[in-house]
Tab-separated table of N, CA and C and ligand atoms in Angstrom:
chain	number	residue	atom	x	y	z
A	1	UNK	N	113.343	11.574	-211.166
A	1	UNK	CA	114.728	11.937	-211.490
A	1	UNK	C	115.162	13.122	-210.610
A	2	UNK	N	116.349	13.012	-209.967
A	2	UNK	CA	116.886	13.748	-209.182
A	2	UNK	C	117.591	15.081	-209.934
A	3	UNK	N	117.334	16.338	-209.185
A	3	UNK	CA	117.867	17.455	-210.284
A	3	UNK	C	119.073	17.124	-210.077
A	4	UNK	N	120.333	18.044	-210.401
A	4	UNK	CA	121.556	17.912	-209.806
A	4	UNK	C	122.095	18.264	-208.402
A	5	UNK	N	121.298	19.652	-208.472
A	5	UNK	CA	121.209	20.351	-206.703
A	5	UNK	C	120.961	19.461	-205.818
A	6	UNK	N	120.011	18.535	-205.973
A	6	UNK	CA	119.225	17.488	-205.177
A	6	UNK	C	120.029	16.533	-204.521
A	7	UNK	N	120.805	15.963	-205.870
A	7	UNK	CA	121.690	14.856	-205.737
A	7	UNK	C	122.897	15.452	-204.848
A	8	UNK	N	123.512	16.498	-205.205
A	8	UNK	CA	124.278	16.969	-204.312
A	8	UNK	C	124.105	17.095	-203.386
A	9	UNK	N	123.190	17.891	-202.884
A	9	UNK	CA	122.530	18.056	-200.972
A	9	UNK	C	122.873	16.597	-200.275
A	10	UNK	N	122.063	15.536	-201.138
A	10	UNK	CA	121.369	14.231	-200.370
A	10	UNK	C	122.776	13.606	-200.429
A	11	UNK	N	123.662	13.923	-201.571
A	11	UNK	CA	125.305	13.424	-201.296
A	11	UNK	C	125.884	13.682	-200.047
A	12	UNK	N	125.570	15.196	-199.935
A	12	UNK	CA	125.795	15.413	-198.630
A	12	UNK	C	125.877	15.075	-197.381
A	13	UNK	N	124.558	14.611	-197.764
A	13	UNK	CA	123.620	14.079	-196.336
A	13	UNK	C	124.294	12.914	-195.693
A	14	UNK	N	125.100	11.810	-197.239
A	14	UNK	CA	125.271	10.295	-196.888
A	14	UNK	C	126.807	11.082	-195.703
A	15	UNK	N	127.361	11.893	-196.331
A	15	UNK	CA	128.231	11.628	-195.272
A	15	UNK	C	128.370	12.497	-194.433
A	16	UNK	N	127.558	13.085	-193.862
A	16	UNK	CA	127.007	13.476	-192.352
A	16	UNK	C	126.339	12.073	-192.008
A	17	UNK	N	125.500	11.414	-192.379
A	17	UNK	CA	125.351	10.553	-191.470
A	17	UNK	C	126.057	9.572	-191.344
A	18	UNK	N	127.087	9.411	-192.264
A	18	UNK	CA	128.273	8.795	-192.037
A	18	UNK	C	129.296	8.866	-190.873
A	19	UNK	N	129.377	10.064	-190.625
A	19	UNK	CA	130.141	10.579	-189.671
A	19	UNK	C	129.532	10.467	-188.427
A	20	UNK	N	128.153	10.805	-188.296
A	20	UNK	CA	127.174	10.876	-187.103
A	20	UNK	C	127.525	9.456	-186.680
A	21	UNK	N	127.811	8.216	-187.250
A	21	UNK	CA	127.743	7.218	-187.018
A	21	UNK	C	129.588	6.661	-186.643
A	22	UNK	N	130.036	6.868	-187.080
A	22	UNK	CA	131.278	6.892	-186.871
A	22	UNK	C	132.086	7.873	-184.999
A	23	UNK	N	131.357	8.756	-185.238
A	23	UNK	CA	130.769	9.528	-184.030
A	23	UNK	C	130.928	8.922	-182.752
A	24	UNK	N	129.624	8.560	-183.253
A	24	UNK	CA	128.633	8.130	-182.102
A	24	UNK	C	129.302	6.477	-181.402
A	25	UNK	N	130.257	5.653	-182.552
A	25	UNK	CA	131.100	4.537	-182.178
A	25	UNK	C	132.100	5.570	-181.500
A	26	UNK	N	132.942	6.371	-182.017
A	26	UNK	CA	134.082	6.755	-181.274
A	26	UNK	C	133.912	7.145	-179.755
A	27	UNK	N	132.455	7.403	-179.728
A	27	UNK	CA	132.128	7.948	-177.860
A	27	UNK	C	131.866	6.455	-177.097
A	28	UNK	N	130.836	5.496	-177.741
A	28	UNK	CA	130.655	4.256	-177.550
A	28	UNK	C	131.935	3.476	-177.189
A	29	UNK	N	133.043	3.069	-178.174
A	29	UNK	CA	134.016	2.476	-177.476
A	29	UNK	C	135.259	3.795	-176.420
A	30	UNK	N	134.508	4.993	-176.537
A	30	UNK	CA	135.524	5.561	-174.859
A	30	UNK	C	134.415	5.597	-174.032
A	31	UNK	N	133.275	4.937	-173.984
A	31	UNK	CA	132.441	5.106	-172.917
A	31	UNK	C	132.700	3.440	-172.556
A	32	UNK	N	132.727	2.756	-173.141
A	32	UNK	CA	133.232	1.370	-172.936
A	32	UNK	C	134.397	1.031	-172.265
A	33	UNK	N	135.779	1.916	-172.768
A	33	UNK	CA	136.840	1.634	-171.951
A	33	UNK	C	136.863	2.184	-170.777
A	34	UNK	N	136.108	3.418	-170.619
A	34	UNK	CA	135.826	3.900	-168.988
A	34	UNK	C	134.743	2.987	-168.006
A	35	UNK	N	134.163	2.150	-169.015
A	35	UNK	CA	133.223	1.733	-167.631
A	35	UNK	C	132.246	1.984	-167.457
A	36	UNK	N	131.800	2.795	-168.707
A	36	UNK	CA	130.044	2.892	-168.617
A	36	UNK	C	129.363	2.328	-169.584
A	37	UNK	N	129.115	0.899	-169.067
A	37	UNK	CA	128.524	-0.223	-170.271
A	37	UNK	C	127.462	0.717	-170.370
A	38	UNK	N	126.476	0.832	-169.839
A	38	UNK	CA	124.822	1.258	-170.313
A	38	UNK	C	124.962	2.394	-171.091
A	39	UNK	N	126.313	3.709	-171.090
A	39	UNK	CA	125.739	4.711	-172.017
A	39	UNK	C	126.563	3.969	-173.201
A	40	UNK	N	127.614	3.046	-173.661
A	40	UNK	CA	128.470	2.457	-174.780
A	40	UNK	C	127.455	1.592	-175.321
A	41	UNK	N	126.109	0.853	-174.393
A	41	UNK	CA	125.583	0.364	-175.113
A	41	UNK	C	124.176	1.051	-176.325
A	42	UNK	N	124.055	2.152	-175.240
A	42	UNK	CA	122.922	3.255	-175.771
A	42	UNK	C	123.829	3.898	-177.149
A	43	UNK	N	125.067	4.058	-176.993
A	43	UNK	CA	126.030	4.540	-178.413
A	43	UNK	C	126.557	3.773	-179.360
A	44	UNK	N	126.422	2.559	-178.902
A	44	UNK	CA	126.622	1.747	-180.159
A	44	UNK	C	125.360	1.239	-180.905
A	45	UNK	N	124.147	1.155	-180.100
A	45	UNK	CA	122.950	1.310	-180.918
A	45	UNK	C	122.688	2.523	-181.709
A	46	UNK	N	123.003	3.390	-180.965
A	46	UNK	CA	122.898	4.840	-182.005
A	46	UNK	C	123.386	4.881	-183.220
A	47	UNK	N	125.035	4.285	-182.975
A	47	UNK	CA	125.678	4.044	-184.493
A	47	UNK	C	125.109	3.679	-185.370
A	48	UNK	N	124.379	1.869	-184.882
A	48	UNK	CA	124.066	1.256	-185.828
A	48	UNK	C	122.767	2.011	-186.329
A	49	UNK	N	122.075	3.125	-185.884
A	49	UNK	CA	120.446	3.864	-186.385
A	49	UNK	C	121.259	4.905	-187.841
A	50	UNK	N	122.264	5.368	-187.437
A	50	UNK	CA	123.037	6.224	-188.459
A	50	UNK	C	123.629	5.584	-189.582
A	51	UNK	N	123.834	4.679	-189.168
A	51	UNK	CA	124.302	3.944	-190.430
A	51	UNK	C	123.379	3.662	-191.166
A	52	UNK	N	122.113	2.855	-190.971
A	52	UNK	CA	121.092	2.795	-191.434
A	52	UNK	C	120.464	3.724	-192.042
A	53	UNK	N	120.483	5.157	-191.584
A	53	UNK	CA	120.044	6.728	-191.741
A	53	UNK	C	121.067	7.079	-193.441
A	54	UNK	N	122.291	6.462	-193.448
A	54	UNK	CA	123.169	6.130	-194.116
A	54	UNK	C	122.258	5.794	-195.545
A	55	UNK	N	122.455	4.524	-195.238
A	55	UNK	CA	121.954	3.264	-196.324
A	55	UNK	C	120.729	3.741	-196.919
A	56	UNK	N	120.340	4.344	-195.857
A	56	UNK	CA	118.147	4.995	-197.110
A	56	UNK	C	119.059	6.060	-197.774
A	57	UNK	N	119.780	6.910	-197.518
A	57	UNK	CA	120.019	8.021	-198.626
A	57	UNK	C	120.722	7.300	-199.664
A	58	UNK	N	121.551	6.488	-199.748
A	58	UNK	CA	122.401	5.647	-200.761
A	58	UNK	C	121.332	5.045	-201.819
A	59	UNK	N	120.244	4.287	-200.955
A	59	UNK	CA	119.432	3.537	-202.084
A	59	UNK	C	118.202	4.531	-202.318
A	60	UNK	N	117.919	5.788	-202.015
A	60	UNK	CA	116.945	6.955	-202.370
A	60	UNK	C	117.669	7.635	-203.457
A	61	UNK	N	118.856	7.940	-203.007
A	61	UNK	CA	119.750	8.624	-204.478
A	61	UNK	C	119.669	7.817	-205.762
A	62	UNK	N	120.110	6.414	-205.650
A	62	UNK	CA	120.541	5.598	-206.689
A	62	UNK	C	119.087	4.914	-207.519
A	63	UNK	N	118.205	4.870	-206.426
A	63	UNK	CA	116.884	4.532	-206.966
A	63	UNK	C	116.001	5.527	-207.708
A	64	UNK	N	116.538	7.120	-207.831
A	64	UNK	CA	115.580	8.119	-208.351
A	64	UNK	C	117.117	8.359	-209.259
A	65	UNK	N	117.609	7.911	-210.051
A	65	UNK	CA	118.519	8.043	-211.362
A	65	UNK	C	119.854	8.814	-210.727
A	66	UNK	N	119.880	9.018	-209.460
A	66	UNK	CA	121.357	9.901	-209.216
A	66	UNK	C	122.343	8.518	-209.039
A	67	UNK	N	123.870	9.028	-208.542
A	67	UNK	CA	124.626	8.197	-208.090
A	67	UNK	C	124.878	8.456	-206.877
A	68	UNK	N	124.489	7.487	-205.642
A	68	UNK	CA	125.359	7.404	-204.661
A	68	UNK	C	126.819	7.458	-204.472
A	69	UNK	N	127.308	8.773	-203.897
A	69	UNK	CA	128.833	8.674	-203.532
A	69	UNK	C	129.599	8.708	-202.081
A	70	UNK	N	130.093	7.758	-202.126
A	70	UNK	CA	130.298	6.950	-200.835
A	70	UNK	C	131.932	7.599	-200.451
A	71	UNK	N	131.927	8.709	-199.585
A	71	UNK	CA	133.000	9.677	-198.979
A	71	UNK	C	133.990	9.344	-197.821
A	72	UNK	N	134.742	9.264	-197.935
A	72	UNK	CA	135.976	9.101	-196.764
A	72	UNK	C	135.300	10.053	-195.652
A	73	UNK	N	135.383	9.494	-194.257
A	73	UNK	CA	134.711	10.435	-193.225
A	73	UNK	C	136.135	10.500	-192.465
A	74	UNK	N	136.128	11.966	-191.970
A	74	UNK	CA	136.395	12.647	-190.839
A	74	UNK	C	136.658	11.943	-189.617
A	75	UNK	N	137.999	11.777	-188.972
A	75	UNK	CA	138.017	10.665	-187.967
A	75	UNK	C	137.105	12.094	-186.793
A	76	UNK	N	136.781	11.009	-186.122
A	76	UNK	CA	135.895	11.545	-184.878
A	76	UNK	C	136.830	11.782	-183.614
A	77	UNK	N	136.830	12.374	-182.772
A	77	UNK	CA	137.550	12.487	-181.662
A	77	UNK	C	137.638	11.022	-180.383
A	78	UNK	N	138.922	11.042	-180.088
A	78	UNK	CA	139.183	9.836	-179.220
A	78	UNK	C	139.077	9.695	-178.049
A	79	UNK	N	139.280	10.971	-177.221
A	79	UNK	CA	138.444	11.367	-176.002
A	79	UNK	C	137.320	11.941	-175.548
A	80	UNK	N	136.623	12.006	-174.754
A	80	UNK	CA	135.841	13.174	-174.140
A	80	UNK	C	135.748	12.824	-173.432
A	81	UNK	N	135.198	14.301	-172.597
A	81	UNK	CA	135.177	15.164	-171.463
A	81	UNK	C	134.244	14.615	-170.409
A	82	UNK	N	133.619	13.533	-169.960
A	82	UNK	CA	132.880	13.091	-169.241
A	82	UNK	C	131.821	13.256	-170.137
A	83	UNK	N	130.622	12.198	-169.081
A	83	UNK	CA	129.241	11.902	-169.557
A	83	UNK	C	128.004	12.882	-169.888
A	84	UNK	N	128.562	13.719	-168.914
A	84	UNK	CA	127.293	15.216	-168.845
A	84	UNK	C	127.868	16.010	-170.573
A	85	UNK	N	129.248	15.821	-170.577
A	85	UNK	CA	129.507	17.080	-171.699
A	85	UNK	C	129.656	16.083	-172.936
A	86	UNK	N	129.453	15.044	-172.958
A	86	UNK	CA	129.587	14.321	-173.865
A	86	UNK	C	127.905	14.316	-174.775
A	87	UNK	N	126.856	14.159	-173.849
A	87	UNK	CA	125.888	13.754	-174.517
A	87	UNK	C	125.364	15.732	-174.943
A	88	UNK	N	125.631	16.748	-174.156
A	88	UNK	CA	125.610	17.963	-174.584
A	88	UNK	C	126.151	17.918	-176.243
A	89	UNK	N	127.310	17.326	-176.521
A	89	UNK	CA	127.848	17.088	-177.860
A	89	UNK	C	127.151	16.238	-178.789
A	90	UNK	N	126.425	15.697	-178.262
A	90	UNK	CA	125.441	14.339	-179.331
A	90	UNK	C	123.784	15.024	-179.532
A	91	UNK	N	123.288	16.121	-178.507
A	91	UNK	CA	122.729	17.205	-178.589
A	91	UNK	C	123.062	17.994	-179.583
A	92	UNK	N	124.239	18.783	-179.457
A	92	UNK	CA	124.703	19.815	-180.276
A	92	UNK	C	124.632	18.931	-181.835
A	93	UNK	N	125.040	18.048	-182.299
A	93	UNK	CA	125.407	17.378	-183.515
A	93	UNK	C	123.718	16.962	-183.728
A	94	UNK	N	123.368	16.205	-183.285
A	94	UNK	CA	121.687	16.105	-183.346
A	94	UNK	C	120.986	17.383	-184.099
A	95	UNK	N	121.281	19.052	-183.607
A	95	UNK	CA	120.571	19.807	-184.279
A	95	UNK	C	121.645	20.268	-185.312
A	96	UNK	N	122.414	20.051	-186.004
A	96	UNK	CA	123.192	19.834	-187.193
A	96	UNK	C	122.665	19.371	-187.958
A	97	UNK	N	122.443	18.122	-187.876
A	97	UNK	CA	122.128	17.108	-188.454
A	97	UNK	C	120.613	17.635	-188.725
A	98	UNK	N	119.995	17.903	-187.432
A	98	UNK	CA	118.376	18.454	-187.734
A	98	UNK	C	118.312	19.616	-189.229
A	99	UNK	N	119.130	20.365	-188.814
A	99	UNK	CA	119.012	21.655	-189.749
A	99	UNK	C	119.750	21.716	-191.117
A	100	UNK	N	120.248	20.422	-191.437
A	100	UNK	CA	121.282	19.866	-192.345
A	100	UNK	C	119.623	19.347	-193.056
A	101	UNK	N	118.613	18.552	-192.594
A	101	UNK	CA	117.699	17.880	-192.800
A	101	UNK	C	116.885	19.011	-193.289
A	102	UNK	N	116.523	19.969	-192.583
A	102	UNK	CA	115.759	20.911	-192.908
A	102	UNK	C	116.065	21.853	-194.557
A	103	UNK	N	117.098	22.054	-194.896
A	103	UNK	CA	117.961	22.193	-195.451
A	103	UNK	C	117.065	21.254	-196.832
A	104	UNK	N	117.673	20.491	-196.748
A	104	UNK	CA	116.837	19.418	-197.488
A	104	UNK	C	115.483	19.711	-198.055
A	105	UNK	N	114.569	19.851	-197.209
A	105	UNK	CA	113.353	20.483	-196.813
A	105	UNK	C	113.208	21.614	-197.953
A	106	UNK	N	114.158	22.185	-197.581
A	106	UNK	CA	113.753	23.712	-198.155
A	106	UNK	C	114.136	23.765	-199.664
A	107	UNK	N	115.370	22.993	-200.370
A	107	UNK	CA	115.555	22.988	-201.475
A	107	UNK	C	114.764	21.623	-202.386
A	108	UNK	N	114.165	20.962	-201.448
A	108	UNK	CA	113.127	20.181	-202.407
A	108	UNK	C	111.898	20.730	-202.912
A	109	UNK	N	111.549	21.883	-202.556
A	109	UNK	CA	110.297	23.099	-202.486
A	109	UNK	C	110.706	23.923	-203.654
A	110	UNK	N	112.052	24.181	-203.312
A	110	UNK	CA	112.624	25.316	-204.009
A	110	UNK	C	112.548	24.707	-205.834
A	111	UNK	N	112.919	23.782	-205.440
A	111	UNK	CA	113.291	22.590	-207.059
A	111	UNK	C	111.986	22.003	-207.642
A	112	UNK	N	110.871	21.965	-206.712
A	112	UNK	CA	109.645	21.560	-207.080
A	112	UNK	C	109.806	19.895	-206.996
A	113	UNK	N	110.870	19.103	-206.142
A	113	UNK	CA	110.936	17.791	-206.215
A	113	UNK	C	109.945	17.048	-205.166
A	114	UNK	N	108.944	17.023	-205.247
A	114	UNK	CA	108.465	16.794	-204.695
A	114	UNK	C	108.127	14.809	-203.650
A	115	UNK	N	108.872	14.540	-204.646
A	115	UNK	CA	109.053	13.038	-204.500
A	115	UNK	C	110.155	12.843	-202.488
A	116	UNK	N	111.317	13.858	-202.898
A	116	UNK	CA	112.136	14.219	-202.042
A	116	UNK	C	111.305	14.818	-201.109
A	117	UNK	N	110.821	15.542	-201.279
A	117	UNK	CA	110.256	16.156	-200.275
A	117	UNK	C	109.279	15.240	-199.306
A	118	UNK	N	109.078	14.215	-200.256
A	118	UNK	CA	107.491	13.167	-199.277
A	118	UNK	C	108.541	12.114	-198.651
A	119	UNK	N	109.551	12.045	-199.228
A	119	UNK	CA	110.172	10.800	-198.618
A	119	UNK	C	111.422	11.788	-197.613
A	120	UNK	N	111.990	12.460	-197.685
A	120	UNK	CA	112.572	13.153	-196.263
A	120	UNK	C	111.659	13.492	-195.320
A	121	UNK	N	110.454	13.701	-195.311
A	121	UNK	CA	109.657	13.690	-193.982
A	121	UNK	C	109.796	12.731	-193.088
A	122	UNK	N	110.295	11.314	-193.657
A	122	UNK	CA	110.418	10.664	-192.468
A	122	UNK	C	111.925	10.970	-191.515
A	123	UNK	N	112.622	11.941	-192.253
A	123	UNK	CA	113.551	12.112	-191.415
A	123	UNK	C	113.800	13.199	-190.517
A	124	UNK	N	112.686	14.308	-191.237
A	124	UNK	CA	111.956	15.427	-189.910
A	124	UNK	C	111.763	14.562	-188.905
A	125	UNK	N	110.865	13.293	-188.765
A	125	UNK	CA	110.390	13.023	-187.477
A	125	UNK	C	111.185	12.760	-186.751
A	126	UNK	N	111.826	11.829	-187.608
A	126	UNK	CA	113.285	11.468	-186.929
A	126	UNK	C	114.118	12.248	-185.974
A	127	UNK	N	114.354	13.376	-186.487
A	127	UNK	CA	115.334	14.374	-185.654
A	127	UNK	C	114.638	14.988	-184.465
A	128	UNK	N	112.862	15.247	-184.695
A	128	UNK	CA	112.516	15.779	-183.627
A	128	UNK	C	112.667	14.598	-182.844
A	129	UNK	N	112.573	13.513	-182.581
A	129	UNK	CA	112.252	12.309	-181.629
A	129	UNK	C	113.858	12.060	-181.627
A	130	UNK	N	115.385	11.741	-182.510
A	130	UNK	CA	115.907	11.785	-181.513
A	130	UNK	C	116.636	13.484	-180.653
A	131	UNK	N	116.534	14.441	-180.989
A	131	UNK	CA	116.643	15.706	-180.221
A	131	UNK	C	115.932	15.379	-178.622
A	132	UNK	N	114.662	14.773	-178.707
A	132	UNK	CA	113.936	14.972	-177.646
A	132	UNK	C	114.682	13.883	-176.843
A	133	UNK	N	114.676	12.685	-177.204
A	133	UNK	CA	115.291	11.564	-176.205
A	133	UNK	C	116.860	11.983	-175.957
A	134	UNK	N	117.477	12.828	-176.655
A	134	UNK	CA	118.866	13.168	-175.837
A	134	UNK	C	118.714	13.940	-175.126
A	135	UNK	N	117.533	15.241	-175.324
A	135	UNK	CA	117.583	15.892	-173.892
A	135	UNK	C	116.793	15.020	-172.574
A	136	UNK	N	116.219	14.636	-173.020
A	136	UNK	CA	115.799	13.511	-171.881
A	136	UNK	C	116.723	12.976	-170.792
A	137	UNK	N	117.648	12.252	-172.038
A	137	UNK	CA	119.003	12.184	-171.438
A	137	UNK	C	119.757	12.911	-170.442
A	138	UNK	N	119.913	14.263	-171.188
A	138	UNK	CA	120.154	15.495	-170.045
A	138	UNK	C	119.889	15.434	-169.380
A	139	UNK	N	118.552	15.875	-169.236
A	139	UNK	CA	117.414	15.964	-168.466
A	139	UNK	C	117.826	15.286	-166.923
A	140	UNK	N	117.535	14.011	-167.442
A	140	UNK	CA	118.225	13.278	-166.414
A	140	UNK	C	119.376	12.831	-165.736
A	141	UNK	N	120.383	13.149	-166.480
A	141	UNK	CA	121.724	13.438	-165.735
A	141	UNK	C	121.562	14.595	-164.642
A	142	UNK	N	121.021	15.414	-165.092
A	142	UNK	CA	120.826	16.925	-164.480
A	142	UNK	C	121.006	16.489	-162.844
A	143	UNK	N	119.351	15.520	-163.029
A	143	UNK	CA	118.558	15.119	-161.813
A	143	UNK	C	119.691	14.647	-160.874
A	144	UNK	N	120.078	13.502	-161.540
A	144	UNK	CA	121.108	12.808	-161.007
A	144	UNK	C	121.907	13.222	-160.015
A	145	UNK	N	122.792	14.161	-160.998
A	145	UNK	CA	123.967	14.798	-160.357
A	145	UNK	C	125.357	14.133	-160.530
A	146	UNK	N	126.461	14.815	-160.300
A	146	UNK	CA	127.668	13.991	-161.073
A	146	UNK	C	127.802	13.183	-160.038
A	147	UNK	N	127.412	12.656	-158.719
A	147	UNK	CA	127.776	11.544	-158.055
A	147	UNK	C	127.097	10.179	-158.110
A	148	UNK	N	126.000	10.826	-159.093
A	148	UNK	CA	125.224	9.366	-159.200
A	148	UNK	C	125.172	8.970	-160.772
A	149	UNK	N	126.667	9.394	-161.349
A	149	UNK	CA	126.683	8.595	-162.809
A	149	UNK	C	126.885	7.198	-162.467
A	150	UNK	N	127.303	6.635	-161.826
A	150	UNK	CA	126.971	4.901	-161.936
A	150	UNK	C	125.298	4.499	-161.835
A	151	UNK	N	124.781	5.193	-161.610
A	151	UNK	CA	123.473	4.881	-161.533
A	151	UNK	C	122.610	5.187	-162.896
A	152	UNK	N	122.742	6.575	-163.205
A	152	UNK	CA	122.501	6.633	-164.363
A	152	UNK	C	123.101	5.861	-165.680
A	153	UNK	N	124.024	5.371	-165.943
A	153	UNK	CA	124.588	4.370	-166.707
A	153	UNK	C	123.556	2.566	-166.049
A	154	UNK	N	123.529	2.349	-165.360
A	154	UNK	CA	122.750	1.724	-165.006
A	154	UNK	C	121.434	1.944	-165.779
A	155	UNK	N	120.492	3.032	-165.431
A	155	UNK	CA	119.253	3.594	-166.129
A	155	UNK	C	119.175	2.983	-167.325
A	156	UNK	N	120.240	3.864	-168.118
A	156	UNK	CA	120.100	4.333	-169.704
A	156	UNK	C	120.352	2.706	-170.270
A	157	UNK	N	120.519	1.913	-169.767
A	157	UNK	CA	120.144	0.369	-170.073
A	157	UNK	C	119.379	0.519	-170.493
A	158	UNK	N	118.090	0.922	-169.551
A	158	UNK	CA	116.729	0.278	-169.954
A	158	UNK	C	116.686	1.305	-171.420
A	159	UNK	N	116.798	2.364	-171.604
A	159	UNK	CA	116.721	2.732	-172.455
A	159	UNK	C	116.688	2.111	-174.235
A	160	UNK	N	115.493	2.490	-174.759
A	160	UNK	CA	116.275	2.201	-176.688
A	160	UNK	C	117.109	3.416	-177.173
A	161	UNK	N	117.654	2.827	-178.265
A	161	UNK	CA	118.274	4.015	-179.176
A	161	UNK	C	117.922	5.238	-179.227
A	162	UNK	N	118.249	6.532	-179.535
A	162	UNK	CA	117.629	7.748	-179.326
A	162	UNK	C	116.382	7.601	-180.722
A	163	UNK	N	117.134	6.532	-181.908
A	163	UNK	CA	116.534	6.931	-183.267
A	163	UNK	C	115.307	5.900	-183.008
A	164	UNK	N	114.833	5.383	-181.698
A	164	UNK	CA	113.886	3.994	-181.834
A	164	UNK	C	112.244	4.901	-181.342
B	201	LIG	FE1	120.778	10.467	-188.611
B	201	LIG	FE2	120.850	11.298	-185.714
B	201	LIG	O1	120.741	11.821	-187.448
């Protein structure tokens, strides 16, 4: 049984990753209308990992006696700023989301819930692995350089999801 604090946090949680996902489509279809299939396709897989990230807190809440509450999200922004400052932003939101998680972490200790606490570990890993594959990302734009984003969009094909 979920305390109340608990249920609230992890309420929380559904819609941050609600949004993360909503997000991560709004960059996907403007990376699509500009012309960079390979990073729209790397962002619309992302979506679909958040949504999913979604759906375990909905049936973790509702399955330990709380109620899932399912929140109107935050429209996401309709432009951005190119590819380099774009994925800097999916970085930046990544450790949000990380420390939003951690968060979690710390008041399942605090509450003695320990149930919460064994089953959000899988979403520690989560954040360190995708944090690391977006700087990767970086990483490699860096290399690149801004004259060889058609190439890198090319790349990030081969790529999986950041959350895979
Ligand atoms: Fe569900 Fe990328 O955090």
């Amino acid at each position: 049984m979920l305390t109340k604090k608990i249920e609230l946090i992890l309420n929380e949680q559904i819609a941050k990753e609600g949004y993360s996902s909503n997000l991560y489509l709004a960059m996907a279809s403007w990376a699509e209308t500009e012309g960079y299939a390979g990073v729209a396709q790397w962002l619309y897989a992302q979506s679909a990992e958040e949504l999913m990230h979604m759906m375990k807190f909905i049936h973790f809440i509702n399955e330990r006696g709380g109620k899932a509450i399912i929140p109107a999200f935050d429209q996401p922004p309709t432009k951005f700023e190119g590819i380099k400052k774009l994925f800097d932003q999916v970085l930046e939101h990544e450790r949000f989301i990380s420390a939003s998680i951690n968060a979690i972490v710390a008041h399942s200790i605090k509450e003695n819930d320990f149930a919460t606490h064994n089953w959000i570990q899988w979403f520690v890993t989560e954040q360190v692995e995708e944090e690391a594959s977006v700087q990767a990302i970086i990483d490699k734009l860096k290399l690149l350089g801004d004259s060889n984003v058609y190439m890198f969009d090319r790349d990030i094909m081969s790529l999986r999801g950041a959350g895979k």
